[in-house]
Tab-separated table of C-alpha atoms in Angstrom:
chain	number	residue	atom	x	y	z
F	1	MET	CA	-4.399	-50.060	-33.564
F	2	VAL	CA	-2.977	-48.228	-36.567
F	3	ARG	CA	-6.178	-46.225	-36.879
F	4	ALA	CA	-6.078	-45.255	-33.198
F	5	ALA	CA	-2.432	-44.235	-33.507
F	6	ASN	CA	-3.227	-42.101	-36.563
F	7	MET	CA	-6.072	-40.382	-34.698
F	8	LYS	CA	-3.814	-39.619	-31.736
F	9	GLN	CA	-1.152	-38.274	-34.071
F	10	ALA	CA	-3.675	-36.020	-35.819
F	11	ALA	CA	-4.959	-34.719	-32.477
F	12	SER	CA	-1.401	-34.043	-31.286
F	13	GLU	CA	-0.542	-32.169	-34.477
F	14	LYS	CA	-3.698	-30.077	-34.124
F	15	GLN	CA	-2.844	-29.168	-30.514
F	16	LEU	CA	0.727	-28.317	-31.555
F	17	LYS	CA	-0.554	-26.019	-34.294
F	18	GLU	CA	-2.897	-24.251	-31.879
F	19	ALA	CA	-0.129	-23.862	-29.299
F	20	ARG	CA	2.195	-22.336	-31.880
F	21	GLY	CA	-0.547	-19.909	-32.881
F	22	LYS	CA	-0.976	-18.826	-29.267
F	23	ILE	CA	2.790	-18.388	-28.893
F	24	ASP	CA	2.899	-16.183	-31.999
F	25	MET	CA	0.049	-14.089	-30.628
F	26	LEU	CA	1.747	-13.666	-27.243
F	27	GLN	CA	5.028	-12.727	-28.891
F	28	ALA	CA	3.251	-10.061	-30.928
F	29	GLU	CA	1.654	-8.678	-27.769
F	30	VAL	CA	5.015	-8.628	-25.995
F	31	THR	CA	6.598	-6.774	-28.913
F	32	ALA	CA	3.823	-4.182	-28.869
F	33	LEU	CA	4.114	-3.709	-25.119
F	34	LYS	CA	7.886	-3.366	-25.331
F	35	THR	CA	7.392	-0.698	-27.977
F	36	LEU	CA	5.104	1.210	-25.637
F	37	VAL	CA	7.529	0.883	-22.735
F	38	LEU	CA	10.595	1.902	-24.693
F	39	THR	CA	9.061	4.750	-26.691
F	40	SER	CA	6.592	6.295	-24.249
F	41	THR	CA	7.489	7.455	-20.763
F	42	PRO	CA	5.659	9.758	-18.329
F	43	ALA	CA	8.258	12.457	-18.925
F	44	SER	CA	8.088	12.203	-22.717
F	45	PRO	CA	4.980	10.373	-23.967
F	46	ASN	CA	4.840	9.177	-27.539
F	47	ARG	CA	2.096	11.304	-29.072
F	48	GLU	CA	1.685	9.004	-32.068
F	49	LEU	CA	0.863	6.117	-29.747
F	50	HIS	CA	-1.389	8.322	-27.613
F	51	PRO	CA	-3.420	10.574	-29.965
F	52	GLN	CA	-5.436	11.926	-27.031
F	53	LEU	CA	-2.342	13.952	-26.032
F	54	LEU	CA	-2.471	15.938	-29.272
F	55	SER	CA	-4.041	19.374	-29.376
F	56	PRO	CA	-7.729	19.489	-30.402
F	57	ALA	CA	-6.823	21.090	-33.728
F	58	LYS	CA	-4.426	18.287	-34.625
F	59	ALA	CA	-6.242	15.400	-33.051
F	60	GLY	CA	-9.477	15.960	-34.919
F	61	PRO	CA	-12.766	14.291	-34.022
F	62	ARG	CA	-12.462	11.044	-32.117
F	63	LYS	CA	-14.884	8.195	-32.263
F	64	GLY	CA	-15.850	5.929	-29.435
F	65	HIS	CA	-16.652	6.536	-25.810
F	66	LEU	CA	-14.871	8.880	-23.428
F	67	ARG	CA	-13.944	7.762	-19.930
F	68	HIS	CA	-14.694	10.206	-17.142
F	69	LYS	CA	-11.939	10.691	-14.601
F	70	SER	CA	-14.168	9.850	-11.656
F	71	THR	CA	-14.942	6.439	-13.109
F	72	SER	CA	-11.358	5.445	-13.799
F	73	SER	CA	-9.912	2.291	-12.347
F	74	THR	CA	-8.380	2.122	-8.896
F	75	LEU	CA	-5.647	4.672	-8.432
F	76	CYS	CA	-3.313	2.645	-6.224
F	77	PRO	CA	-1.556	-0.651	-6.801
F	78	ALA	CA	-3.935	-3.354	-7.971
F	79	VAL	CA	-3.018	-7.003	-8.173
F	80	CYS	CA	-2.731	-8.560	-11.609
F	81	PRO	CA	-4.414	-11.975	-11.431
F	82	ALA	CA	-2.279	-13.441	-14.190
F	83	ALA	CA	1.082	-13.310	-12.452
F	84	GLY	CA	0.536	-11.690	-9.088
F	85	HIS	CA	2.269	-8.443	-10.053
F	86	THR	CA	0.961	-5.032	-9.127
F	87	LEU	CA	-0.102	-2.132	-11.277
F	88	THR	CA	0.594	1.362	-10.092
F	89	PRO	CA	-2.020	4.062	-10.313
F	90	ASP	CA	-2.621	6.215	-13.309
F	91	LYS	CA	-2.538	9.919	-12.561
F	92	GLU	CA	-5.748	11.890	-12.826
F	93	GLY	CA	-7.246	9.782	-15.577
F	94	LYS	CA	-4.312	10.213	-17.971
F	95	GLU	CA	-2.631	7.476	-19.938
F	96	PRO	CA	-0.954	4.891	-17.702
F	97	GLY	CA	2.666	5.693	-17.088
F	98	LEU	CA	5.783	3.580	-17.302
F	99	ALA	CA	5.069	1.432	-14.242
F	100	PRO	CA	1.629	0.163	-15.396
F	101	LEU	CA	2.998	-0.715	-18.835
F	102	LEU	CA	5.929	-2.533	-17.258
F	103	SER	CA	3.599	-4.439	-14.953
F	104	LEU	CA	1.369	-5.379	-17.879
F	105	LEU	CA	4.416	-6.672	-19.724
F	106	LEU	CA	5.379	-8.761	-16.701
F	107	CYS	CA	1.909	-10.298	-16.665
F	108	VAL	CA	2.485	-11.607	-20.191
F	109	VAL	CA	6.099	-12.697	-19.795
F	110	PRO	CA	6.975	-13.195	-16.110
F	111	SER	CA	10.551	-12.861	-14.879
F	112	LYS	CA	11.730	-10.982	-17.950
F	113	ALA	CA	13.838	-7.865	-17.375
F	114	VAL	CA	13.032	-4.781	-19.429
F	115	HIS	CA	15.447	-2.083	-20.517
F	116	LEU	CA	14.022	1.336	-19.685
F	117	THR	CA	14.836	4.572	-21.461
F	118	TYR	CA	15.685	7.809	-19.679
F	119	GLU	CA	14.183	11.057	-20.857
F	120	PRO	CA	15.985	14.083	-19.324
F	121	ALA	CA	12.910	16.297	-18.927
F	122	TRP	CA	13.876	17.529	-15.468
F	123	GLN	CA	14.585	21.056	-16.690
F	124	LEU	CA	11.036	21.622	-17.970
F	125	LEU	CA	8.086	22.796	-15.942
F	126	PRO	CA	4.947	20.600	-15.976
F	127	GLY	CA	3.207	21.010	-19.316
F	128	GLU	CA	5.987	23.165	-20.762
F	129	PRO	CA	7.068	22.144	-24.289
F	130	PRO	CA	10.774	21.980	-25.169
F	131	THR	CA	12.049	25.324	-26.429
F	132	ALA	CA	15.162	26.542	-28.121
F	133	PRO	CA	17.983	27.911	-25.941
F	134	THR	CA	17.576	31.551	-24.983
F	135	SER	CA	20.108	34.229	-24.248
F	136	THR	CA	21.452	34.773	-20.752
F	137	SER	CA	19.647	38.102	-20.575
F	138	ALA	CA	16.234	36.443	-20.840
F	139	THR	CA	13.963	36.946	-17.853
F	140	SER	CA	12.332	33.495	-18.034
F	141	LEU	CA	12.995	31.147	-15.130
F	142	SER	CA	15.444	28.346	-15.849
F	143	PHE	CA	16.529	25.386	-13.779
F	144	SER	CA	19.771	23.510	-13.361
F	145	ARG	CA	20.649	20.450	-11.344
F	146	GLN	CA	23.664	19.066	-9.588
F	147	VAL	CA	24.118	15.688	-7.951
F	148	ASP	CA	24.320	15.803	-4.178
F	149	THR	CA	27.396	13.721	-3.436
F	150	THR	CA	26.131	12.458	-0.065
F	151	LEU	CA	22.753	11.353	-1.406
F	152	PHE	CA	24.298	9.846	-4.518
F	153	ALA	CA	26.842	7.885	-2.479
F	154	GLU	CA	24.060	6.475	-0.287
F	155	PHE	CA	22.071	5.538	-3.377
F	156	GLN	CA	25.043	3.834	-5.038
F	157	ALA	CA	25.741	1.815	-1.906
F	158	TRP	CA	22.093	0.716	-1.832
F	159	ARG	CA	22.048	-0.015	-5.589
F	160	GLU	CA	24.944	-2.469	-5.286
F	161	SER	CA	22.758	-4.634	-3.058
F	162	PRO	CA	19.133	-3.390	-3.296
F	163	THR	CA	17.003	-4.144	-0.288
F	164	LEU	CA	13.664	-3.020	1.123
F	165	ASP	CA	15.135	-2.842	4.623
F	166	LYS	CA	14.281	0.609	6.016
F	167	THR	CA	17.381	0.621	8.231
F	168	CYS	CA	19.830	1.053	5.344
F	169	PRO	CA	21.127	4.666	5.091
F	170	PHE	CA	19.481	5.385	1.730
F	171	LEU	CA	15.956	4.223	2.590
F	172	GLU	CA	16.231	5.443	6.179
F	173	ARG	CA	16.800	8.975	4.895
F	174	VAL	CA	13.941	8.820	2.385
F	175	TYR	CA	11.530	7.441	4.986
F	176	ARG	CA	12.591	10.066	7.500
F	177	GLU	CA	12.531	13.042	5.128
F	178	ASP	CA	9.733	12.159	2.701
F	179	VAL	CA	7.680	9.017	3.295
F	180	GLY	CA	7.073	9.584	7.003
F	181	PRO	CA	6.009	13.259	6.754
F	182	CYS	CA	3.961	12.556	3.620
F	183	LEU	CA	1.876	9.911	5.435
F	184	ASP	CA	1.673	11.816	8.727
F	185	PHE	CA	-1.995	12.809	8.904
F	186	THR	CA	-4.036	14.324	11.710
F	187	MET	CA	-5.738	11.037	12.527
F	188	GLN	CA	-2.673	9.265	13.899
F	189	GLU	CA	-4.199	5.820	14.398
F	190	LEU	CA	-5.561	5.593	10.864
F	191	SER	CA	-2.334	7.114	9.519
F	192	ALA	CA	-0.324	4.247	11.015
F	193	LEU	CA	-2.644	1.709	9.402
F	194	VAL	CA	-2.403	3.471	6.030
F	195	ARG	CA	1.385	3.567	6.181
F	196	ALA	CA	1.568	-0.158	7.001
F	197	ALA	CA	-0.789	-0.972	4.104
F	198	VAL	CA	1.213	1.176	1.694
F	199	GLU	CA	4.479	-0.488	2.694
F	200	ASP	CA	2.892	-3.937	2.360
F	201	ASN	CA	1.388	-2.969	-1.026
F	202	THR	CA	-2.116	-3.891	0.179
F	203	LEU	CA	-3.806	-0.478	-0.013
F	204	THR	CA	-6.665	0.050	-2.462
F	205	ILE	CA	-7.980	3.410	-3.653
F	206	GLU	CA	-11.163	3.604	-5.669
F	207	PRO	CA	-13.309	6.472	-6.932
F	208	VAL	CA	-16.595	7.192	-5.202
F	209	ALA	CA	-19.580	6.837	-7.510
F	210	SER	CA	-21.573	10.030	-7.797
F	211	GLN	CA	-24.846	8.195	-7.367
F	212	THR	CA	-25.232	4.674	-6.037
F	213	PRO	CA	-28.494	2.910	-6.922
F	214	PRO	CA	-30.417	1.684	-3.868
F	215	THR	CA	-30.257	-1.891	-5.171
F	216	ALA	CA	-26.441	-1.800	-5.467
F	217	LYS	CA	-25.413	-0.938	-1.937
F	218	VAL	CA	-21.904	-1.921	-0.940
F	219	ALA	CA	-21.692	-4.514	1.799
F	220	ALA	CA	-18.564	-2.884	3.237
F	221	VAL	CA	-18.736	-0.574	6.233
F	222	GLU	CA	-18.474	3.086	5.233
F	223	CYS	CA	-16.307	5.088	7.649
F	224	GLY	CA	-17.034	8.814	7.575
F	225	SER	CA	-18.808	10.611	4.758
F	226	THR	CA	-18.056	12.089	1.368
F	227	ASN	CA	-17.870	15.531	3.009
F	228	THR	CA	-15.205	14.722	5.626
F	229	CYS	CA	-11.733	13.323	5.041
F	230	ALA	CA	-11.058	10.363	7.322
F	231	LEU	CA	-7.323	11.141	7.449
F	232	SER	CA	-7.259	14.909	7.941
F	233	GLY	CA	-10.615	15.263	9.695
F	234	LEU	CA	-11.344	18.350	7.609
F	235	ALA	CA	-14.536	19.110	5.734
F	236	ARG	CA	-13.576	18.355	2.150
F	237	ALA	CA	-15.291	16.927	-0.901
F	238	CYS	CA	-14.047	13.317	-0.941
F	239	ARG	CA	-14.100	11.757	-4.382
F	240	HIS	CA	-12.125	8.646	-3.438
F	241	ARG	CA	-12.041	6.100	-0.664
F	242	ILE	CA	-9.420	3.662	0.583
F	243	ARG	CA	-9.504	0.096	1.826
F	244	LEU	CA	-6.724	-1.430	3.921
F	245	GLY	CA	-5.718	-4.975	3.043
F	246	ASP	CA	-8.536	-7.507	3.293
F	247	SER	CA	-10.625	-5.259	5.532
F	248	GLU	CA	-14.150	-4.514	4.381
F	249	ASN	CA	-14.060	-0.971	5.802
F	250	HIS	CA	-13.844	1.991	3.443
F	251	TYR	CA	-12.463	5.408	4.433
F	252	TYR	CA	-13.261	8.521	2.418
F	253	ILE	CA	-10.246	10.717	1.634
F	254	SER	CA	-9.814	14.190	0.174
F	255	PRO	CA	-7.869	14.912	-3.052
F	256	SER	CA	-4.929	16.191	-0.994
F	257	SER	CA	-4.728	13.013	1.087
F	258	ARG	CA	-5.040	10.901	-2.038
F	259	ALA	CA	-2.170	12.789	-3.701
F	260	ARG	CA	0.061	12.168	-0.680
F	261	ILE	CA	-0.715	8.444	-0.642
F	262	THR	CA	-0.240	7.958	-4.388
F	263	ALA	CA	3.079	9.865	-4.315
F	264	VAL	CA	4.434	7.410	-1.755
F	265	CYS	CA	3.005	4.438	-3.700
F	266	ASN	CA	4.766	5.595	-6.872
F	267	PHE	CA	8.107	5.869	-5.061
F	268	LEU	CA	7.832	2.464	-3.378
F	269	THR	CA	6.771	0.813	-6.648
F	270	TYR	CA	9.866	2.128	-8.430
F	271	ILE	CA	12.067	0.997	-5.545
F	272	ARG	CA	10.562	-2.499	-5.734
F	273	TYR	CA	11.245	-2.654	-9.485
F	274	ILE	CA	14.903	-1.787	-8.874
F	275	GLN	CA	15.151	-4.324	-6.068
F	276	GLN	CA	13.686	-7.020	-8.346
F	277	GLY	CA	16.180	-6.202	-11.113
F	278	LEU	CA	13.559	-4.983	-13.570
F	279	VAL	CA	15.127	-1.557	-14.192
F	280	ARG	CA	18.241	-1.610	-16.358
F	281	GLN	CA	19.718	1.889	-16.289
F	282	GLU	CA	22.873	3.657	-15.320
F	283	ALA	CA	23.168	4.898	-11.761
F	284	GLU	CA	22.670	8.595	-12.486
F	285	PRO	CA	19.386	8.376	-14.487
F	286	MET	CA	18.046	6.034	-11.831
F	287	PHE	CA	19.063	8.483	-9.114
F	288	TRP	CA	17.330	11.395	-10.833
F	289	GLU	CA	14.134	9.399	-11.278
F	290	ILE	CA	14.154	8.677	-7.546
F	291	THR	CA	14.803	12.362	-6.906
F	292	ARG	CA	11.801	13.264	-9.059
F	293	LEU	CA	9.611	10.868	-7.074
F	294	ARG	CA	10.908	12.407	-3.838
F	295	LYS	CA	10.010	15.815	-5.215
F	296	GLU	CA	6.452	14.608	-5.862
F	297	MET	CA	6.203	13.468	-2.233
F	298	SER	CA	7.529	16.816	-1.019
F	299	LEU	CA	4.992	18.759	-3.080
F	300	ALA	CA	2.151	16.509	-1.936
F	301	LYS	CA	2.978	16.819	1.758
F	302	LEU	CA	3.084	20.631	1.344
F	303	GLY	CA	-0.476	20.575	0.013
F	304	PHE	CA	0.053	20.715	-3.759
F	305	PHE	CA	-2.027	18.247	-5.758
F	306	PRO	CA	-3.440	18.043	-9.303
F	307	GLN	CA	-6.820	19.682	-9.636
F	308	GLU	CA	-9.628	17.327	-10.544
F	309	ALA	CA	-12.329	18.185	-13.046
């Protein structure tokens, strides 16, 4: 009996030691992920953490494989199997933004709130580096911003009790002015299905392989072709396709349609994070981030989208 007790004690101590080792490893991963979240944002990425953002002269030769944009992972929310959270799309094959890193952190430590930093890069054009102040006589275009009191009041009222109810004044305005027009395509029936899938966070976007081997045919039903957008009905080169919920049907979409869908997905993802209490910021930085996401939807619905290689 003493021998059996000693064996059980030794086994328990071994399991305890292994469990502590796993905890230490997870804590190290959480610390690293928090560092990425707090020091690298889409508006101001940390170039030391992401050497691929450096210029070719500074970056130097890089070893390893390069990932082609067309073979990147799905560009709309994908479900994380570890905790059931969703990952938002990366943009045009670039480094994942704030939302994917936050979602990855939630997969490791569920139900933990994360403090987000605010980088005031609203005054810079896309790709424009920060510059020193210039004189008032300079001819370069400059931007200023001012809070719209009506919009800000609606946002503050919603922020006090965040909800996903589309009838509240704040979300009703955004749906009416941005989300609705952005997802209003020529093919009305399919547009309604896409909008419902986006709101339910069940839409999947995946790149279309350039060449599919005959032995690896997809069992799903292909709707349309790679030369016609299923949403606009126009003859366009479709490099991505969408799938709605659990349906096995795939619909080919053009780059413009994809940009409109992903713009709405990015906005709704950020709104969900606020509603779940995962964004800890002051009201004004939060408002300007929402305004930036609304701007992306406005540009997308007007036909502006990033050019693919």
